[in-house]
PDB file of C-alpha atoms in Angstrom:
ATOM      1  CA  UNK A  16     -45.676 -28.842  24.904  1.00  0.00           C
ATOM      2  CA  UNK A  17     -44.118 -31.089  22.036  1.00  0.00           C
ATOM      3  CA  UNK A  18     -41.998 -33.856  22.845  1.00  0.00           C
ATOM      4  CA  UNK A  19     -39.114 -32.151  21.491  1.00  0.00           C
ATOM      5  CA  UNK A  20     -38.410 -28.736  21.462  1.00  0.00           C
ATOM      6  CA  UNK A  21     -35.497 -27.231  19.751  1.00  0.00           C
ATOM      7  CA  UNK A  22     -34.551 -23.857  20.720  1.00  0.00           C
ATOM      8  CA  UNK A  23     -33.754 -21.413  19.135  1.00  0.00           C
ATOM      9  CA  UNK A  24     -35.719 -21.772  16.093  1.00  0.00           C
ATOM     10  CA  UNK A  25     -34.188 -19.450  13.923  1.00  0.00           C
ATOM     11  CA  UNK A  26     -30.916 -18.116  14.568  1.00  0.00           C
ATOM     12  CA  UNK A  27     -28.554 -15.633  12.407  1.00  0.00           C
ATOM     13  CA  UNK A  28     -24.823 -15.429  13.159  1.00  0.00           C
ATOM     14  CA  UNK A  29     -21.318 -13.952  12.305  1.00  0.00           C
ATOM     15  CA  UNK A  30     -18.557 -16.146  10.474  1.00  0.00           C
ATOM     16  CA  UNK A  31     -16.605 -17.576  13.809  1.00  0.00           C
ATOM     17  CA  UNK A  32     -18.840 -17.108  16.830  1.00  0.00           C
ATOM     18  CA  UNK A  33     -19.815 -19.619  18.645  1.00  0.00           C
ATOM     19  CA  UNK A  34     -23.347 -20.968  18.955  1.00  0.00           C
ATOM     20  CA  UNK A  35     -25.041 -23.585  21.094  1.00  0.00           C
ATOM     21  CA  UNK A  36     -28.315 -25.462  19.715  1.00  0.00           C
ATOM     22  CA  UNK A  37     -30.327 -26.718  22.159  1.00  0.00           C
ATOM     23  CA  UNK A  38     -32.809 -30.081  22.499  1.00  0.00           C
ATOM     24  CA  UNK A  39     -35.059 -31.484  24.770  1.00  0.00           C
ATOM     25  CA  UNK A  40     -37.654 -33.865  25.253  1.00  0.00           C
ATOM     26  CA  UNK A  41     -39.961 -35.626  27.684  1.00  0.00           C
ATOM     27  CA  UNK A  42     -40.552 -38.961  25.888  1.00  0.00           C
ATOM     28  CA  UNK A  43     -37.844 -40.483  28.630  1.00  0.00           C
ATOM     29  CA  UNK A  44     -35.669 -41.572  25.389  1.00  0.00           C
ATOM     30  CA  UNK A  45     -32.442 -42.716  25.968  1.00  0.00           C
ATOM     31  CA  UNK A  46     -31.295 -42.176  22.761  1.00  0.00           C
ATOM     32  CA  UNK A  47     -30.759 -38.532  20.985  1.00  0.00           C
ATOM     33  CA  UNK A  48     -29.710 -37.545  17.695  1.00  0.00           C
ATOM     34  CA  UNK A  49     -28.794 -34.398  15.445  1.00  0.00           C
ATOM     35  CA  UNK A  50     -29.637 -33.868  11.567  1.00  0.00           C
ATOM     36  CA  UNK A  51     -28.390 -31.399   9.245  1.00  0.00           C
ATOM     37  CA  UNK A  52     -30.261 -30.905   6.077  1.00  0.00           C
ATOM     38  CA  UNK A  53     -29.606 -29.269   3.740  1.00  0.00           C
ATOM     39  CA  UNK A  54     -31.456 -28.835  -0.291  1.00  0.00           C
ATOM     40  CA  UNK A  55     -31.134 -31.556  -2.529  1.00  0.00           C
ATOM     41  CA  UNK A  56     -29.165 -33.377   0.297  1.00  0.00           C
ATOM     42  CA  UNK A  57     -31.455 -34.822   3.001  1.00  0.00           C
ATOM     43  CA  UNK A  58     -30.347 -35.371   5.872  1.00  0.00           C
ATOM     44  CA  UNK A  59     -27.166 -36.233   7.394  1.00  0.00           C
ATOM     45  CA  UNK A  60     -26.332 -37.121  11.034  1.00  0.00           C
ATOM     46  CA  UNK A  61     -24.071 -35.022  12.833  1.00  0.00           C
ATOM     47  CA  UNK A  62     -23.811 -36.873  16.194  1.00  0.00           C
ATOM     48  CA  UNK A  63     -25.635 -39.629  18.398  1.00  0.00           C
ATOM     49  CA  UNK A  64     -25.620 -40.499  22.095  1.00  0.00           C
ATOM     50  CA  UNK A  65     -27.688 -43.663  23.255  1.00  0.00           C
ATOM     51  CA  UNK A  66     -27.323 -42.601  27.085  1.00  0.00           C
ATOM     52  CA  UNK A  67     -25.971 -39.878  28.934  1.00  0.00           C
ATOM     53  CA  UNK A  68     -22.461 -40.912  28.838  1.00  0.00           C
ATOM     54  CA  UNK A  69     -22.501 -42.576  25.168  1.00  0.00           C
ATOM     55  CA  UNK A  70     -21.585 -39.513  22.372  1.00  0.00           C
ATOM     56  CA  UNK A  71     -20.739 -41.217  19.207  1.00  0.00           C
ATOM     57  CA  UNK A  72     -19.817 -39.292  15.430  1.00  0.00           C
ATOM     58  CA  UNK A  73     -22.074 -39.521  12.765  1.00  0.00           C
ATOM     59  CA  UNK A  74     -21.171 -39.196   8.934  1.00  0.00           C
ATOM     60  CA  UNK A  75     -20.522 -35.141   9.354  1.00  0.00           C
ATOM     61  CA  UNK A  76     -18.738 -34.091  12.758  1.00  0.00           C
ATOM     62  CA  UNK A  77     -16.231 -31.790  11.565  1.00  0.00           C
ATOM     63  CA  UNK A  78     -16.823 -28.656  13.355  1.00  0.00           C
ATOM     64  CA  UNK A  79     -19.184 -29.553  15.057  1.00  0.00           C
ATOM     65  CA  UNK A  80     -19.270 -30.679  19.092  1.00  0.00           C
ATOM     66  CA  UNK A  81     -22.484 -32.100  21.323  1.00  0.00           C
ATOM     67  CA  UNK A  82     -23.193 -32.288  25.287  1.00  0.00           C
ATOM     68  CA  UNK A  83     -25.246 -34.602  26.847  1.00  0.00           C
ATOM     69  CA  UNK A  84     -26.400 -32.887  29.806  1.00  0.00           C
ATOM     70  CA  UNK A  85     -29.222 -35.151  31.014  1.00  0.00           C
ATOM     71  CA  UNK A  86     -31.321 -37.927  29.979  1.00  0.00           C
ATOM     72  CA  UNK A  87     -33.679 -34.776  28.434  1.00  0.00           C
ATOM     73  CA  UNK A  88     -31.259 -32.452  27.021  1.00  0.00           C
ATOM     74  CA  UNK A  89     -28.954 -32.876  24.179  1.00  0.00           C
ATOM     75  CA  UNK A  90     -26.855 -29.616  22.633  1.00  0.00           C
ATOM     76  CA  UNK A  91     -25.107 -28.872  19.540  1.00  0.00           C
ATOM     77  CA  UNK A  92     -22.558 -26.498  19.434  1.00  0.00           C
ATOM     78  CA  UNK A  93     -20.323 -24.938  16.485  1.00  0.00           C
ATOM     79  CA  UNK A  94     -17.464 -24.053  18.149  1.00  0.00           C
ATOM     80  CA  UNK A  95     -16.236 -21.205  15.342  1.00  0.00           C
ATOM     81  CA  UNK A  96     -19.251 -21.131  12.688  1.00  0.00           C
ATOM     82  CA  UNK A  97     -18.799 -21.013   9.264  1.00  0.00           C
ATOM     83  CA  UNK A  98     -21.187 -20.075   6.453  1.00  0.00           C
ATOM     84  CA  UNK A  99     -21.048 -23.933   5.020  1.00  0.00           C
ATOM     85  CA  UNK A 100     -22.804 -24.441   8.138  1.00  0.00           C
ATOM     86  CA  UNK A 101     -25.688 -23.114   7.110  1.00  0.00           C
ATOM     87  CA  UNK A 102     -28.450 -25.285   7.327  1.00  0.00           C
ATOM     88  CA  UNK A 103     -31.552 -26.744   8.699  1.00  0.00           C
ATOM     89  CA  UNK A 104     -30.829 -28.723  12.091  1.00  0.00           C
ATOM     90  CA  UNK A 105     -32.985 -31.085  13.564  1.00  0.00           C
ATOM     91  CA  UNK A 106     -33.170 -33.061  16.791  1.00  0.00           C
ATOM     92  CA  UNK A 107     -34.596 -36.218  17.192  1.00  0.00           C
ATOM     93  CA  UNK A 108     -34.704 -38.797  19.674  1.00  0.00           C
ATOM     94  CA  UNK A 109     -35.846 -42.734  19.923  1.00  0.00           C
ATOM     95  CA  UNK A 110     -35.805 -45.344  21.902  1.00  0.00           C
ATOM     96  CA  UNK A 111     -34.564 -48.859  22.181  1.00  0.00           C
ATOM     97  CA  UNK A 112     -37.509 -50.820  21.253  1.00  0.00           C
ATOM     98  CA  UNK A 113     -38.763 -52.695  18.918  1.00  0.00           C
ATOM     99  CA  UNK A 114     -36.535 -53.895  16.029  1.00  0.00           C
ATOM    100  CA  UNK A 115     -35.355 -50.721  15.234  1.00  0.00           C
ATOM    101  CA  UNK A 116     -35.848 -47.426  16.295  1.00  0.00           C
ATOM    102  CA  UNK A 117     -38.508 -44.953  14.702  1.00  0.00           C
ATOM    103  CA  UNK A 118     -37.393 -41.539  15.339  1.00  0.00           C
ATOM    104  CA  UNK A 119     -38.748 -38.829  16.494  1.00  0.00           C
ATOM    105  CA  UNK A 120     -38.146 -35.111  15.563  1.00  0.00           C
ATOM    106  CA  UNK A 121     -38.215 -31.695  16.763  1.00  0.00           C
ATOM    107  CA  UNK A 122     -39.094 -29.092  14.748  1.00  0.00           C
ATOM    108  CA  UNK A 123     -36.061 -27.698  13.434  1.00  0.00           C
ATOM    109  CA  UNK A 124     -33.604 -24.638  13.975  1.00  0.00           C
ATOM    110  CA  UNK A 125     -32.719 -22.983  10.740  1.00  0.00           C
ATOM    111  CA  UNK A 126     -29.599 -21.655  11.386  1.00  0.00           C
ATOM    112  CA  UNK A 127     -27.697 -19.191   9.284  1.00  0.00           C
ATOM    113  CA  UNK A 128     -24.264 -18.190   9.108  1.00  0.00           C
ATOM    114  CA  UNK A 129     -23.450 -14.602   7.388  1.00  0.00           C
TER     115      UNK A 129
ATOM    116  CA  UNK B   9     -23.405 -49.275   3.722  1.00  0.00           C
ATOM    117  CA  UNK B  10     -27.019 -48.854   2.999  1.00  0.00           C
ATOM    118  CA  UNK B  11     -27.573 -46.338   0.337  1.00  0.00           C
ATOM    119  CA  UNK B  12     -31.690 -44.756  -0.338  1.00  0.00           C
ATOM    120  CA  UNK B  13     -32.135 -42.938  -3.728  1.00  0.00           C
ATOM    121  CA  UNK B  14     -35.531 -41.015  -4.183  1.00  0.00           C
ATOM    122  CA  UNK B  15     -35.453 -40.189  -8.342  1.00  0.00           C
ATOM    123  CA  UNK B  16     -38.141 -37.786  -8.529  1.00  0.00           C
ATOM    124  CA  UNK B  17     -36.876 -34.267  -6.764  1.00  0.00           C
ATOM    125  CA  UNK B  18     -40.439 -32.429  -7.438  1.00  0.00           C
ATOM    126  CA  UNK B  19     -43.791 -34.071  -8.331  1.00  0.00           C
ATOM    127  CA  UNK B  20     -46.835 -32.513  -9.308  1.00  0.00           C
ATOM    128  CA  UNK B  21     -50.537 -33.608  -9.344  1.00  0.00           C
ATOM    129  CA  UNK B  22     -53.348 -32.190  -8.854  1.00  0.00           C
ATOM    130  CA  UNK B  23     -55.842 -32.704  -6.354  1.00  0.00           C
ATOM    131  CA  UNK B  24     -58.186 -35.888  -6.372  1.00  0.00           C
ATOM    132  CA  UNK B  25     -55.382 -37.635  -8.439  1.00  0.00           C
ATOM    133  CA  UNK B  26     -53.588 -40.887  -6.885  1.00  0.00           C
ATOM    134  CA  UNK B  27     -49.858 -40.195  -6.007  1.00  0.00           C
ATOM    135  CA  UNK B  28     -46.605 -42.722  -6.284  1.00  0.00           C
ATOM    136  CA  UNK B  29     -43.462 -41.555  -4.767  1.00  0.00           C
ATOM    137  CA  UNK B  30     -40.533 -43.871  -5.470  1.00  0.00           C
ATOM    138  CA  UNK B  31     -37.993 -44.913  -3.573  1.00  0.00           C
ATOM    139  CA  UNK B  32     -35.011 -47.665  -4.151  1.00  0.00           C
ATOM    140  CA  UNK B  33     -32.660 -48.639  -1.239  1.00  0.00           C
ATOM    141  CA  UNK B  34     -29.185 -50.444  -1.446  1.00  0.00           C
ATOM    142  CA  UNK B  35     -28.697 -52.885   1.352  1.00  0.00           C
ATOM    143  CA  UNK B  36     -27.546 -57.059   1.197  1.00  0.00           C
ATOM    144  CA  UNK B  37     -29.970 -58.303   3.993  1.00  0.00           C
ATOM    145  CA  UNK B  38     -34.067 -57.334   4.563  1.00  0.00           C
ATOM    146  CA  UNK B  39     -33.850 -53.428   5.506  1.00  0.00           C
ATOM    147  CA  UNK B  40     -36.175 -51.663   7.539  1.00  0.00           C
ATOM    148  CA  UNK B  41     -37.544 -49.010   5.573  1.00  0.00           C
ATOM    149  CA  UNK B  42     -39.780 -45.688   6.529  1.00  0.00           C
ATOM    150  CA  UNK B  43     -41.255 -42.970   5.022  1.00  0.00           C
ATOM    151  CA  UNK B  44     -41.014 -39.492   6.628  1.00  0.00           C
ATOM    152  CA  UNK B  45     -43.413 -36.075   5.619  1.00  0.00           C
ATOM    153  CA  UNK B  46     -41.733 -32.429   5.909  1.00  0.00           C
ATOM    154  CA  UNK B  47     -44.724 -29.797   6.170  1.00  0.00           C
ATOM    155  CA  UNK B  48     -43.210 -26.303   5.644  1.00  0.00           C
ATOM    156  CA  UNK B  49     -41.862 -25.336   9.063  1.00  0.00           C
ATOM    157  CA  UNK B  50     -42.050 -28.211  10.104  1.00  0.00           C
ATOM    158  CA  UNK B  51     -40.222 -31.477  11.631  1.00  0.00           C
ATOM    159  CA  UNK B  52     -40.095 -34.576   9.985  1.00  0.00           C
ATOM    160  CA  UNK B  53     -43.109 -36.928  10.979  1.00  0.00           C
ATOM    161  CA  UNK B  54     -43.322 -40.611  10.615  1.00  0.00           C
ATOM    162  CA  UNK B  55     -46.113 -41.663   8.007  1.00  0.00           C
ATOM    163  CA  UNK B  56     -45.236 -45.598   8.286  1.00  0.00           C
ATOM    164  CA  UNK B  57     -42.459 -47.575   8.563  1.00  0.00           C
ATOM    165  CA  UNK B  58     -41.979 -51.484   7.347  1.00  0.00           C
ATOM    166  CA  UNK B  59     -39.658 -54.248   9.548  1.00  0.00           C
ATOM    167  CA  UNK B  60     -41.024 -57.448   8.570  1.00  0.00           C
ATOM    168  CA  UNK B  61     -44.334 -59.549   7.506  1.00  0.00           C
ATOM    169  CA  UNK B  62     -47.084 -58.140   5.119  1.00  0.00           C
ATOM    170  CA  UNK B  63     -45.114 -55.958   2.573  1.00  0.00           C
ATOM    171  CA  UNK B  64     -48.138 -53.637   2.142  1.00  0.00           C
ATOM    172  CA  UNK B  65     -48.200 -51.412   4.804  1.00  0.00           C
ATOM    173  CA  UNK B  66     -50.233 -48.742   5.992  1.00  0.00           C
ATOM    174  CA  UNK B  67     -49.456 -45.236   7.588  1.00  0.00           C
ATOM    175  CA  UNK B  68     -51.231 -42.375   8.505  1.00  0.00           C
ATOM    176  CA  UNK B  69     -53.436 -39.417   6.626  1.00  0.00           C
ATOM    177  CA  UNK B  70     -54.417 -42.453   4.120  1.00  0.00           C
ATOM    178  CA  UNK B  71     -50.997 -43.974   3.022  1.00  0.00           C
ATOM    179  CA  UNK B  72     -49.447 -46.816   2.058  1.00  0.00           C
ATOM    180  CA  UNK B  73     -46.090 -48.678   0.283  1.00  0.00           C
ATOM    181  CA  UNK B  74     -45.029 -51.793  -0.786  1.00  0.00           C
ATOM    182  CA  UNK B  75     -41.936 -53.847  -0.040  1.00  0.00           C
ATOM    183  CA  UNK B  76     -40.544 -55.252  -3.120  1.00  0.00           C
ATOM    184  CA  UNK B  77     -37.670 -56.814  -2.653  1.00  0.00           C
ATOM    185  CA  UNK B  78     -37.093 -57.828  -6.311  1.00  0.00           C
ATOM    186  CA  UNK B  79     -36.683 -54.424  -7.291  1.00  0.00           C
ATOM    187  CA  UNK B  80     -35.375 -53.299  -3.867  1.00  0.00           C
ATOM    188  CA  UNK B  81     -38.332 -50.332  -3.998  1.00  0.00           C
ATOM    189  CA  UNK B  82     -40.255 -49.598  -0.894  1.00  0.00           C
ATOM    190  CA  UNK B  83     -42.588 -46.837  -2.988  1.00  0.00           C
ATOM    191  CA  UNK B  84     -45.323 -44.424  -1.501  1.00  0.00           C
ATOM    192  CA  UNK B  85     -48.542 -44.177  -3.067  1.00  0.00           C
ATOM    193  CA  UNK B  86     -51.971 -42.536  -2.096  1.00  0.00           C
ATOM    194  CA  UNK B  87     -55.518 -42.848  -3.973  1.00  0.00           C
ATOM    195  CA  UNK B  88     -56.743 -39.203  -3.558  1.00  0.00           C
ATOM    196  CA  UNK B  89     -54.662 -36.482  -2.995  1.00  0.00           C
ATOM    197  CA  UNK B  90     -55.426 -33.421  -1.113  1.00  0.00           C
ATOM    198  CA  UNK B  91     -53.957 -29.712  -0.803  1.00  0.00           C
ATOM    199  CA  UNK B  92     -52.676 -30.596   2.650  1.00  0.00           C
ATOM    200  CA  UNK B  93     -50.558 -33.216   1.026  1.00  0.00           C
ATOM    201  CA  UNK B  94     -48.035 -30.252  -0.157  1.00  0.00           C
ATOM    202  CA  UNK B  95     -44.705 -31.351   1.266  1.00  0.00           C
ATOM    203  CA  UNK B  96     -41.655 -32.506   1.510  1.00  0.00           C
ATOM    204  CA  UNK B  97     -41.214 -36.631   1.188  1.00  0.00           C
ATOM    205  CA  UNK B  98     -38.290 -38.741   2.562  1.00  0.00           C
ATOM    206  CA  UNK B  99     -37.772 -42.343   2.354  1.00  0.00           C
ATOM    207  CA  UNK B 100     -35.031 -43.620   4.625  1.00  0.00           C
ATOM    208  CA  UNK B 101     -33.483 -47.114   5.346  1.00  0.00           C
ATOM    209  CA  UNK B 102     -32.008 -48.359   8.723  1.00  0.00           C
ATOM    210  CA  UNK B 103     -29.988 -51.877   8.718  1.00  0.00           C
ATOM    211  CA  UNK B 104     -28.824 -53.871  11.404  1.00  0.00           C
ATOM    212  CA  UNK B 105     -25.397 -53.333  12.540  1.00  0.00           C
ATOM    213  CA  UNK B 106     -25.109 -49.960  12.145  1.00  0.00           C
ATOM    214  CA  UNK B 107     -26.223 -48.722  15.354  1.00  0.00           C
ATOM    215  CA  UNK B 108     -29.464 -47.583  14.592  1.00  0.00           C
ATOM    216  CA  UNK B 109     -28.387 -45.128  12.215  1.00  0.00           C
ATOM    217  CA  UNK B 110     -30.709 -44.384   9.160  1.00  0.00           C
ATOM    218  CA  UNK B 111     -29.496 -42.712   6.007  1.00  0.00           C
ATOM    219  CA  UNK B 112     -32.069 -40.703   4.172  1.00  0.00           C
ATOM    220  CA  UNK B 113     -32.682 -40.518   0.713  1.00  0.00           C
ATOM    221  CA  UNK B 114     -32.693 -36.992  -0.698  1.00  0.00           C
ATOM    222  CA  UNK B 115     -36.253 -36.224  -0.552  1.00  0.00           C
ATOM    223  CA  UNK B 116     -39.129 -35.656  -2.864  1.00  0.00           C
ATOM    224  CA  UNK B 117     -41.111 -32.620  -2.698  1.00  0.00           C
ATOM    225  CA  UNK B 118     -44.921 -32.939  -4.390  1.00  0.00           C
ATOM    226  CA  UNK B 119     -47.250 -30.260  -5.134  1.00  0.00           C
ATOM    227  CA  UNK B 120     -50.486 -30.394  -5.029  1.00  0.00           C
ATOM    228  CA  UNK B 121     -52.484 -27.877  -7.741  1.00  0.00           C
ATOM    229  CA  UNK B 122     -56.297 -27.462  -7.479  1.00  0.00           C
TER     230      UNK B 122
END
């Protein structure tokens, strides 16, 4: 199994439903993190949580929302998508050690929003 | 705020050639700097990363870059390249103080013609 699995992997949806992204590892990170990329962009973090009760905003929240569930698990939810929200999404965790943290990534979810 | 820029958006050499991939970060103090690869499909892996010390390091599948502070570069270079070397290239830069965030530059993506 890979250390973090991100399901679904592919995922098509309607303008305004709601969808739920899931994440989970078995490093025993503490820390968890969610990417968007998109072309000629890179990435951009969406949100971050360093424990289970620690959810902090990255540089592009809006319209998005996360849950923490367990030290393992860490979802990302669009509460009403939109086609803008079309992207690559990636999950990655770390941990604390060691200067700074190297991350570590799951292999993706391309989501798309018709 | 730390700032990456990668100038090259698409690079192409062929096979057996040496490879430079450039990268220029924005930051006042010492940054800590990586170097990501994107295989199609795929999740980001780490090929090397640089905190401190020697400012030539080495990564995986034959790698290397060098710190240069002077120029504030931190670029990517391999002797030989091979086919499997097709993908996408991200430099990123993490600073202290900002939670452990990185921001990513915008990616490079080499091909590799035989």
């Amino acid at each position: 199994d890979a250390d973090v699995t991100q399901t679904p992997r592919n995922r098509i949806t309607k303008t305004g439903k709601r969808i739920m992204l899931e994440c989970s590892q078995t490093k025993g990170h503490d820390r968890m993190y969610w990417y968007r990329q998109d072309p000629g962009l890179g990435l951009r973090l969406i949100y971050y949580s360093f424990d289970v009760k620690d959810i902090n905003k990255g540089e592009i929240s809006d319209g998005y929302s996360v849950s923490r569930q367990a030290q393992a698990k860490f979802s990302l939810s669009l509460e009403s998508a939109i086609p803008n929200q079309t992207a690559l999404y990636f999950c990655a965790t770390s941990d604390a050690q060691g200067g700074f943290p190297t991350l570590l990534f799951g292999q993706g979810t391309r989501l798309t929003v018709v | 705020a730390q700032s990456v820029t990668q100038p090259d958006i698409h690079i192409t050499v062929s096979e057996g050639a040496s490879l430079e991939l450039r990268c220029n970060y924005s930051y006042g103090a010492t940054p800590y700097l990586f170097w990501y690869v994107q295989s199609p499909g795929q999740g980001l892996q780490l090929l090397l990363k640089y905190f401190s010390g020697d400012t030539l390091v080495q990564g995986i599948k034959g790698f290397e870059a060098e710190f240069k502070r002077s120029q504030s570069s931190f670029n990517l270079r391999k002797p030989s390249v091979h086919w499997s070397d097709a993908a996408e290239y991200f430099c990123a830069v993490g600073a202290t103080g900002t939670a452990s965030k990185l921001t990513f530059g915008t990616g490079t993506r080499l091909q590799v013609t035989l």
